[in-house]
XYZ file of C-alpha atoms in Angstrom:
597
model
C 65.433 -42.704 107.326
C 65.182 -46.323 108.303
C 61.546 -47.275 107.839
C 59.455 -47.766 104.733
C 56.572 -45.374 104.352
C 52.967 -46.416 103.765
C 51.682 -45.761 100.298
C 49.420 -42.766 99.898
C 47.084 -41.649 97.197
C 47.585 -38.250 95.634
C 45.170 -35.760 97.171
C 42.911 -33.673 94.947
C 43.460 -29.931 94.985
C 41.329 -27.865 97.307
C 39.400 -25.313 95.298
C 39.249 -21.598 96.042
C 35.566 -21.649 96.946
C 35.897 -24.365 99.532
C 39.034 -23.077 101.237
C 40.116 -19.553 100.394
C 36.799 -17.752 100.250
C 36.222 -14.325 98.748
C 35.805 -12.655 102.130
C 39.204 -13.829 103.312
C 41.042 -13.063 100.100
C 39.477 -9.869 98.835
C 41.103 -7.352 101.223
C 44.542 -8.601 100.240
C 44.152 -9.525 96.598
C 42.040 -6.615 95.434
C 43.563 -4.730 92.523
C 46.183 -7.335 91.624
C 46.210 -8.643 88.053
C 45.471 -12.327 87.747
C 48.278 -14.746 87.048
C 46.395 -16.038 84.045
C 46.345 -12.563 82.461
C 50.125 -12.426 82.704
C 50.825 -15.677 80.846
C 51.358 -15.335 77.082
C 49.006 -17.226 74.813
C 50.188 -20.650 73.775
C 52.407 -20.600 70.734
C 53.038 -16.831 70.666
C 56.660 -16.372 69.567
C 57.053 -12.852 70.947
C 54.835 -12.594 74.027
C 54.033 -9.154 75.343
C 55.704 -7.899 78.480
C 54.657 -9.831 81.561
C 52.975 -7.983 84.394
C 54.290 -8.019 87.916
C 52.033 -9.264 90.671
C 49.248 -11.753 90.265
C 46.660 -13.831 92.053
C 48.253 -16.026 94.699
C 46.101 -18.928 93.618
C 43.735 -21.429 95.234
C 46.317 -23.152 97.445
C 47.387 -19.984 99.219
C 44.860 -19.731 102.035
C 44.582 -16.331 103.734
C 43.019 -15.863 107.179
C 42.241 -12.861 109.315
C 40.878 -12.917 112.877
C 37.312 -12.471 111.598
C 37.454 -15.348 109.084
C 34.759 -17.901 109.987
C 35.605 -21.578 110.369
C 39.383 -21.259 110.467
C 39.874 -24.474 112.424
C 37.726 -26.458 109.999
C 39.780 -25.198 107.072
C 43.043 -26.045 108.815
C 41.734 -29.530 109.571
C 40.664 -30.034 105.964
C 44.134 -29.278 104.616
C 45.741 -31.464 107.276
C 43.454 -34.384 106.460
C 44.623 -34.242 102.854
C 48.307 -33.781 103.641
C 48.930 -35.725 106.847
C 50.262 -38.865 105.161
C 50.706 -37.600 101.564
C 54.460 -37.984 101.690
C 54.894 -38.133 97.929
C 51.620 -36.534 96.872
C 51.131 -33.514 94.621
C 49.262 -31.232 97.050
C 51.054 -28.002 98.041
C 49.623 -25.432 100.505
C 50.576 -22.098 102.016
C 48.575 -20.897 105.044
C 48.849 -17.144 105.665
C 47.617 -15.354 108.797
C 47.114 -11.603 108.659
C 48.337 -9.604 111.650
C 46.082 -9.852 114.673
C 45.208 -12.270 117.446
C 43.668 -15.697 116.913
C 42.170 -17.822 119.667
C 41.847 -21.542 120.234
C 43.529 -22.804 117.050
C 45.611 -25.915 116.456
C 47.218 -25.762 113.015
C 48.418 -29.307 112.445
C 50.860 -29.430 109.554
C 51.173 -32.308 107.131
C 53.426 -32.691 104.106
C 54.104 -29.718 101.806
C 52.276 -27.314 104.103
C 53.737 -23.992 105.214
C 52.173 -21.646 107.762
C 53.280 -18.006 108.059
C 52.271 -14.744 109.657
C 51.998 -11.630 107.534
C 53.506 -9.078 109.918
C 56.967 -7.531 109.937
C 57.497 -9.102 113.368
C 56.341 -12.496 114.639
C 54.575 -10.677 117.477
C 52.308 -8.921 114.959
C 50.449 -12.221 114.485
C 49.630 -14.132 117.655
C 47.947 -17.534 117.818
C 46.653 -18.437 121.245
C 47.024 -22.086 120.374
C 49.496 -24.338 118.614
C 51.226 -25.068 115.342
C 51.662 -28.801 115.700
C 53.657 -31.533 114.031
C 53.249 -35.027 115.479
C 53.647 -38.535 114.087
C 50.315 -40.293 114.495
C 50.240 -41.053 110.772
C 53.424 -43.149 111.148
C 52.866 -44.969 114.431
C 54.626 -42.318 116.503
C 57.799 -42.309 114.391
C 58.742 -38.758 113.340
C 61.760 -39.667 111.202
C 59.774 -39.089 107.992
C 58.082 -35.815 108.953
C 59.675 -33.927 106.051
C 58.708 -30.889 103.917
C 56.687 -28.539 106.132
C 57.474 -25.203 107.768
C 56.390 -22.516 110.242
C 57.457 -18.888 109.991
C 56.841 -15.430 111.433
C 54.245 -16.225 114.122
C 53.921 -15.832 117.875
C 52.433 -18.846 119.668
C 50.902 -19.086 123.124
C 50.641 -22.882 123.446
C 47.497 -24.234 125.089
C 49.456 -26.579 127.386
C 52.422 -24.250 127.702
C 54.522 -26.279 125.247
C 54.215 -26.457 121.467
C 55.024 -29.755 119.710
C 57.236 -29.621 116.604
C 58.289 -33.236 115.956
C 59.969 -33.077 112.565
C 62.756 -34.554 110.516
C 64.626 -32.900 107.620
C 63.389 -30.031 105.413
C 61.073 -28.666 108.115
C 62.374 -25.222 109.131
C 61.077 -23.305 112.142
C 61.995 -19.715 111.300
C 61.278 -16.344 112.830
C 58.945 -17.754 115.462
C 58.197 -16.553 118.994
C 57.016 -19.332 121.303
C 55.670 -17.846 124.527
C 56.219 -21.089 126.342
C 58.228 -24.251 125.700
C 58.977 -26.195 122.516
C 58.952 -29.998 122.316
C 60.823 -31.434 119.317
C 59.858 -35.089 119.803
C 56.632 -36.937 118.981
C 54.100 -37.757 121.658
C 55.319 -40.886 123.408
C 58.906 -39.911 122.494
C 59.262 -42.212 119.513
C 62.078 -41.789 117.031
C 62.831 -38.325 115.668
C 65.481 -37.041 113.278
C 65.624 -33.300 112.557
C 65.964 -30.383 112.407
C 66.465 -26.589 112.150
C 65.526 -23.412 114.018
C 66.579 -19.882 113.017
C 65.796 -16.303 114.067
C 63.376 -17.569 116.729
C 62.751 -16.933 120.411
C 61.495 -19.651 122.750
C 60.692 -18.139 126.128
C 60.615 -21.525 127.844
C 62.740 -24.640 127.470
C 63.394 -26.499 124.223
C 63.184 -30.263 124.737
C 64.624 -32.278 121.824
C 64.330 -35.579 123.740
C 64.637 -38.316 121.066
C 65.933 -35.985 118.346
C 69.156 -37.468 116.978
C 70.548 -34.111 115.823
C 69.512 -30.475 115.611
C 70.894 -27.126 114.486
C 69.779 -23.790 115.984
C 71.052 -20.493 114.588
C 70.792 -16.842 115.677
C 68.000 -17.362 118.174
C 67.160 -17.120 121.888
C 66.048 -19.951 124.147
C 65.021 -20.050 127.799
C 66.791 -23.377 128.199
C 67.727 -26.586 126.373
C 67.401 -30.040 127.787
C 68.718 -33.361 126.523
C 70.821 -34.390 123.531
C 71.281 -37.630 121.620
C 74.154 -37.426 119.111
C 74.717 -33.947 117.726
C 73.220 -30.641 118.903
C 74.769 -27.552 117.325
C 74.202 -23.873 118.182
C 75.598 -20.723 116.621
C 74.623 -17.242 117.747
C 72.031 -18.580 120.212
C 71.335 -16.710 123.438
C 70.710 -19.217 126.231
C 72.389 -22.111 124.412
C 74.110 -24.751 126.547
C 77.868 -24.460 126.932
C 80.268 -26.274 124.631
C 80.605 -29.848 125.915
C 80.906 -32.272 122.975
C 80.845 -35.253 123.187
C 79.220 -35.579 126.613
C 76.674 -34.139 126.263
C 77.130 -33.626 122.506
C 76.707 -29.840 122.410
C 78.707 -27.804 119.886
C 78.274 -24.118 120.691
C 79.575 -21.128 118.750
C 78.955 -17.716 120.319
C 78.096 -16.127 116.968
C 77.370 -17.058 113.363
C 80.132 -15.579 111.173
C 77.805 -14.419 108.377
C 74.039 -14.743 108.106
C 71.105 -13.224 106.303
C 67.588 -14.332 107.072
C 65.219 -15.762 104.494
C 62.995 -13.322 102.534
C 59.355 -13.363 103.597
C 55.956 -12.142 102.470
C 54.207 -9.542 104.636
C 51.359 -7.043 104.500
C 51.861 -3.294 104.299
C 48.309 -2.095 104.830
C 46.348 -4.217 102.397
C 49.192 -4.794 99.939
C 51.718 -7.588 99.864
C 55.423 -6.864 99.984
C 58.483 -9.112 100.312
C 60.959 -8.216 103.056
C 64.649 -8.826 102.412
C 66.555 -9.004 105.722
C 69.977 -7.379 105.872
C 73.290 -9.202 106.015
C 74.711 -9.678 109.522
C 78.246 -10.483 110.575
C 79.075 -12.231 113.842
C 75.347 -12.480 114.446
C 73.737 -13.444 117.721
C 70.062 -13.498 118.701
C 66.985 -12.649 116.645
C 66.698 -9.901 114.018
C 63.265 -8.691 115.084
C 63.564 -8.063 118.814
C 64.022 -4.287 118.752
C 61.436 -2.781 116.412
C 61.497 -2.900 112.621
C 64.110 -5.388 111.391
C 66.992 -4.168 109.256
C 66.597 -4.701 105.556
C 64.658 -3.574 102.516
C 61.381 -4.586 100.939
C 59.918 -4.956 97.486
C 56.289 -4.489 96.413
C 54.564 -7.442 94.855
C 54.413 -5.665 91.496
C 58.166 -6.237 91.288
C 57.447 -9.993 91.216
C 55.986 -12.215 88.587
C 53.582 -14.380 90.577
C 53.983 -17.736 88.887
C 51.318 -20.424 88.773
C 51.714 -24.172 88.198
C 51.685 -24.725 84.465
C 53.896 -21.738 83.721
C 56.705 -22.819 81.431
C 60.405 -22.175 81.857
C 60.148 -19.811 78.893
C 57.557 -17.735 80.754
C 59.593 -17.684 83.955
C 62.721 -16.680 82.039
C 60.858 -13.960 80.191
C 59.757 -12.478 83.504
C 63.319 -12.633 84.832
C 64.700 -11.054 81.653
C 62.260 -8.186 82.063
C 63.640 -7.426 85.513
C 60.975 -9.115 87.627
C 61.571 -11.378 90.600
C 59.729 -14.697 90.924
C 57.149 -15.708 93.514
C 56.370 -19.390 92.946
C 52.887 -20.177 94.242
C 52.207 -23.702 95.555
C 52.220 -26.460 92.986
C 54.434 -28.363 90.565
C 56.313 -26.710 87.693
C 57.779 -28.769 84.854
C 60.663 -26.973 83.167
C 62.060 -28.074 79.805
C 65.030 -25.712 80.010
C 66.886 -24.104 82.897
C 65.301 -21.229 84.763
C 68.078 -18.629 84.443
C 68.721 -15.989 87.095
C 71.081 -13.450 85.534
C 70.253 -10.142 87.227
C 71.965 -9.080 90.484
C 69.643 -8.999 93.471
C 66.984 -11.251 91.968
C 64.669 -12.989 94.433
C 63.154 -16.410 93.701
C 60.803 -17.184 96.592
C 58.575 -20.243 96.828
C 55.361 -20.645 98.799
C 54.028 -23.954 100.090
C 56.917 -26.071 98.774
C 56.484 -25.064 95.147
C 58.344 -27.748 93.189
C 60.470 -27.551 90.033
C 60.848 -30.750 87.990
C 63.357 -30.669 85.112
C 62.260 -32.465 81.957
C 64.552 -34.182 79.474
C 67.634 -34.058 81.679
C 68.019 -30.275 81.931
C 69.292 -28.313 84.915
C 66.297 -26.914 86.797
C 67.815 -23.556 87.801
C 71.040 -21.700 87.046
C 72.352 -18.566 88.739
C 74.868 -16.270 87.040
C 78.012 -14.940 88.735
C 76.211 -11.870 90.126
C 75.676 -10.276 93.531
C 72.811 -10.704 95.941
C 70.602 -13.367 94.385
C 68.265 -14.945 96.954
C 66.829 -18.418 96.375
C 64.399 -19.516 99.068
C 61.580 -21.849 99.928
C 61.184 -24.342 97.100
C 61.842 -27.967 96.176
C 63.645 -29.371 93.133
C 62.560 -32.891 92.225
C 64.725 -34.797 89.726
C 63.065 -36.024 86.553
C 63.390 -39.532 85.071
C 66.089 -38.479 82.570
C 69.523 -37.918 84.116
C 70.326 -34.253 84.729
C 74.052 -33.452 84.970
C 73.195 -30.892 87.674
C 69.856 -29.957 89.263
C 70.842 -26.585 90.794
C 73.846 -24.566 89.630
C 74.831 -21.570 91.775
C 77.265 -19.650 89.588
C 78.653 -20.945 86.298
C 81.749 -23.096 86.053
C 84.765 -20.888 86.686
C 82.836 -18.186 88.579
C 85.342 -15.881 90.274
C 83.733 -12.556 91.225
C 83.957 -11.273 94.792
C 80.449 -11.321 96.358
C 81.543 -10.701 99.955
C 79.483 -7.508 100.314
C 76.317 -9.014 98.879
C 76.475 -12.828 98.716
C 74.127 -15.202 96.973
C 71.939 -16.997 99.525
C 70.301 -20.412 99.169
C 67.777 -20.978 101.993
C 65.240 -23.744 102.500
C 65.909 -24.962 98.969
C 65.530 -28.722 99.039
C 66.517 -31.280 96.394
C 65.141 -34.787 95.969
C 66.124 -37.649 93.680
C 63.459 -40.370 93.583
C 60.728 -41.125 96.112
C 57.890 -39.460 94.243
C 58.830 -41.510 91.171
C 61.956 -42.318 89.150
C 64.500 -39.507 89.240
C 68.132 -39.347 88.193
C 70.986 -36.853 88.246
C 74.768 -36.883 88.351
C 75.130 -34.034 90.857
C 72.323 -32.404 92.826
C 73.774 -28.976 93.664
C 76.933 -27.275 92.453
C 78.102 -24.059 94.130
C 80.628 -22.237 91.946
C 79.977 -18.658 93.088
C 82.277 -17.223 95.747
C 80.918 -16.188 99.171
C 77.648 -18.073 98.709
C 75.694 -18.769 101.903
C 73.846 -22.097 101.909
C 71.533 -21.740 104.899
C 69.558 -24.897 105.541
C 69.198 -27.395 102.756
C 68.280 -31.067 102.617
C 69.673 -32.757 99.532
C 68.245 -36.275 99.473
C 68.612 -39.282 97.264
C 65.501 -41.167 98.351
C 65.857 -44.345 100.395
C 62.117 -45.140 100.240
C 59.090 -44.383 98.082
C 58.681 -44.980 94.337
C 61.541 -45.190 91.876
C 64.162 -46.185 94.442
C 67.135 -48.458 93.819
C 70.931 -48.345 93.596
C 70.787 -47.633 89.862
C 67.120 -46.607 89.548
C 67.508 -43.223 91.255
C 71.239 -42.970 90.869
C 72.964 -39.710 91.766
C 76.683 -39.815 92.432
C 77.166 -36.489 94.231
C 74.960 -34.495 96.561
C 76.627 -31.073 96.960
C 79.808 -30.035 95.157
C 81.390 -26.735 96.238
C 83.952 -25.268 93.851
C 83.617 -21.618 94.882
C 85.890 -20.030 97.458
C 84.709 -18.538 100.779
C 81.414 -20.474 100.840
C 79.588 -20.875 104.174
C 77.068 -23.641 104.890
C 74.870 -23.327 107.974
C 72.651 -26.367 108.380
C 73.787 -28.850 105.730
C 71.770 -32.074 105.459
C 72.902 -34.372 102.601
C 72.024 -38.060 102.393
C 72.310 -41.344 100.514
C 74.390 -40.511 97.426
C 76.160 -43.185 95.417
C 79.599 -41.554 95.832
C 80.533 -38.405 97.780
C 77.619 -36.772 99.546
C 79.596 -33.529 99.829
C 82.734 -32.771 97.831
C 84.299 -29.416 98.796
C 86.968 -28.113 96.426
C 86.848 -24.384 97.197
C 89.218 -22.590 99.549
C 88.251 -21.146 102.934
C 85.001 -23.078 103.105
C 83.138 -23.395 106.399
C 80.325 -25.667 107.528
C 78.416 -25.270 110.771
C 76.388 -28.461 111.309
C 76.341 -31.373 108.888
C 74.034 -34.402 108.964
C 74.430 -37.362 106.677
C 73.419 -40.950 106.098
C 75.346 -43.000 103.582
C 73.322 -44.760 100.885
C 71.355 -47.607 102.424
C 71.071 -49.667 99.273
C 74.657 -50.404 98.232
C 74.484 -54.014 97.051
C 78.019 -55.063 98.043
C 81.453 -53.841 99.071
C 82.658 -53.587 95.486
C 79.869 -51.167 94.559
C 81.254 -48.484 96.906
C 84.956 -49.184 96.513
C 86.854 -45.918 95.997
C 90.234 -46.987 94.671
C 92.058 -48.408 97.664
C 89.572 -46.821 100.115
C 86.511 -48.641 101.426
C 83.642 -46.358 100.503
C 83.276 -42.701 99.620
C 83.429 -40.251 102.502
C 80.238 -38.444 103.390
C 82.190 -35.151 103.403
C 85.319 -34.889 101.284
C 87.598 -31.854 101.293
C 89.599 -31.679 98.067
C 93.224 -32.767 98.142
C 94.502 -29.319 97.056
C 92.525 -27.327 99.635
C 94.693 -25.494 102.162
C 92.045 -23.857 104.397
C 88.723 -25.302 105.545
C 86.817 -25.583 108.821
C 83.812 -27.497 110.086
C 81.871 -27.753 113.363
C 79.337 -30.304 114.623
C 79.284 -32.885 111.842
C 77.876 -36.408 111.788
C 77.699 -39.296 109.328
C 75.640 -42.459 109.844
C 75.556 -45.739 107.959
C 72.661 -48.150 107.597
C 73.537 -50.668 104.901
C 70.255 -52.548 104.947
C 70.799 -54.468 101.694
C 74.205 -55.743 102.782
C 74.896 -55.149 106.504
C 78.412 -56.525 106.127
C 79.652 -53.479 104.196
C 82.551 -51.599 105.791
C 82.980 -47.837 105.340
C 86.523 -46.706 106.108
C 85.623 -43.205 107.332
C 82.871 -40.614 107.335
C 85.168 -37.637 106.631
C 88.207 -37.186 104.410
C 90.486 -34.149 104.203
C 94.100 -33.246 103.459
C 96.400 -33.166 106.476
C 97.239 -29.456 106.610
C 97.245 -27.007 109.543
C 94.605 -24.837 107.861
C 92.120 -27.710 107.449
C 90.390 -28.130 110.803
C 87.361 -29.928 112.172
C 85.604 -29.737 115.529
C 83.196 -32.271 117.028
C 82.853 -35.087 114.501
C 80.958 -38.348 114.898
C 80.079 -41.479 112.970
C 77.351 -43.960 113.889
C 76.474 -47.441 112.681
C 72.687 -47.579 112.867
C 71.609 -50.849 114.459
C 74.803 -52.532 113.363
C 74.044 -52.249 109.636
C 77.568 -51.677 108.360
C 80.599 -50.329 110.135
C 82.977 -47.348 110.092
C 86.640 -48.148 110.663
C 87.550 -44.508 111.460
C 85.914 -41.105 111.864
C 88.139 -38.870 109.697
C 90.948 -40.146 107.492
C 92.662 -42.779 109.654
C 91.698 -41.143 112.964
C 88.991 -42.176 115.410
C 87.883 -45.484 116.827
C 85.741 -47.859 114.756
C 82.042 -48.148 115.419
C 81.087 -51.363 117.112
C 79.134 -52.726 114.182
C 76.530 -54.148 116.548
C 75.289 -51.220 118.666
C 74.212 -47.687 117.838
C 76.959 -45.848 119.732
C 78.813 -42.931 118.102
C 82.539 -42.831 117.612
C 83.734 -39.255 118.077
C 86.672 -36.971 117.358
C 86.674 -33.674 119.251
C 89.353 -31.914 117.232
C 91.187 -32.678 113.982
C 94.038 -32.499 113.389
């Protein structure tokens, strides 16, 4: 994003007594072993078997309709998190099924709010779940890292405000009214993502530069700036790119919704939605959704401070992982080797690799689900931060693919961080459903070499699908796609702001590295609704030849591409390869290509 953020102090943790309260927690947590009891004593070489389940911890805040002072507790968390862009606080707000009246849950950084029913309509808030931009003078372009899930809202004014940027999913929500995606006053906004949601009224993106909506239902959609993409959305506007810039697919070819925590009586379970093909509309509209569920005793409930050895021991013993809110330093990779393993984060639980290790590695196995956590690069260069399938992975996972959902990666911003590649996808048929992979352009530890990371996402596996791919600011290729039959529905990118000169981005005879590069040997690839923007604020004279690069073959096809020079800071000569008009270099007007080749 284009503006520097104000500095913020790191907020202290909110203790259980002041926020959670025994009355709110006891009906749900009764009978579960504590997380502390499951952690082996320090130094024990052969720790005993870890127990499944555990205490969800002080930063998971559970409400029911009878909980006193809910609004005050919501306000307390928001006060701590509103401007804590790079702070250490992490919070998950959980609402038991029932009806709540007169609430406004304002969400700051690293705050997730969720209902605990099987359907969003099981948990109704007569009120709002609000994101606005008062902390940043009405500019919503840095409203990152927050989420809303599995709730029904009856907005007080008839319209709920959700003014967000990247890494702020709105999943499995039912808005019984309208949804406004811009900040009050309609300042800048740069988002965003909706999935498996129903908005009875009209969605108004207004100043939103781009947006992706998947497998949902809307009563209407008004306005568009640069790139609005829909797949499987009932009520979506008709295909009309570039004027207005709507890219509309009737269905999503393959999708599987994110796992979520819910209550079965007074016990937690995790629901695993079923795979859908050619999906359209929500999963929950006609009774119990399709899928399976797991009891919490099949999970090791991890707490901040748990080591990678402890997490791996739990995985080796056949448990899944539920990462409670907080920061986890790992001195070796967390290894997911068992088919069907679930790693689910709450409240933006964050993995930080120490000593240049890879934070998490997935084996070449079926059905692994990674969801709802952040990986933050450490100060020592990691060759890869997230590896989905080992190098050379070749097994067919078409019946039960690996899914990566709301898994976000950051290099720098919260402090010095370095990596060579952020995410590598080697496993075939992987679904990457909403990720923001970000080399920081502001915050601490930011500079062309300080938080260097050459590649954002590298895809080597065949038959990979990306739905909602946000990748920004890498020193070389933001996305490099080498696998066959890859597909991307919606791509948003900004090239690295801080390139010092033309020579620093020179790619052989080509001026700059493409934002999205399809490998020279690839014969089949397809993409829809894809944009790349440049804002070379250190050296505005830099010229980027193109935003997209791909081999000229009949099977390699793109639909609805655009490039934008933001405020004239740098210039694109073409859109894809040597095709497409140059950006003006002085005004923020997209150059578009409707179909390539």
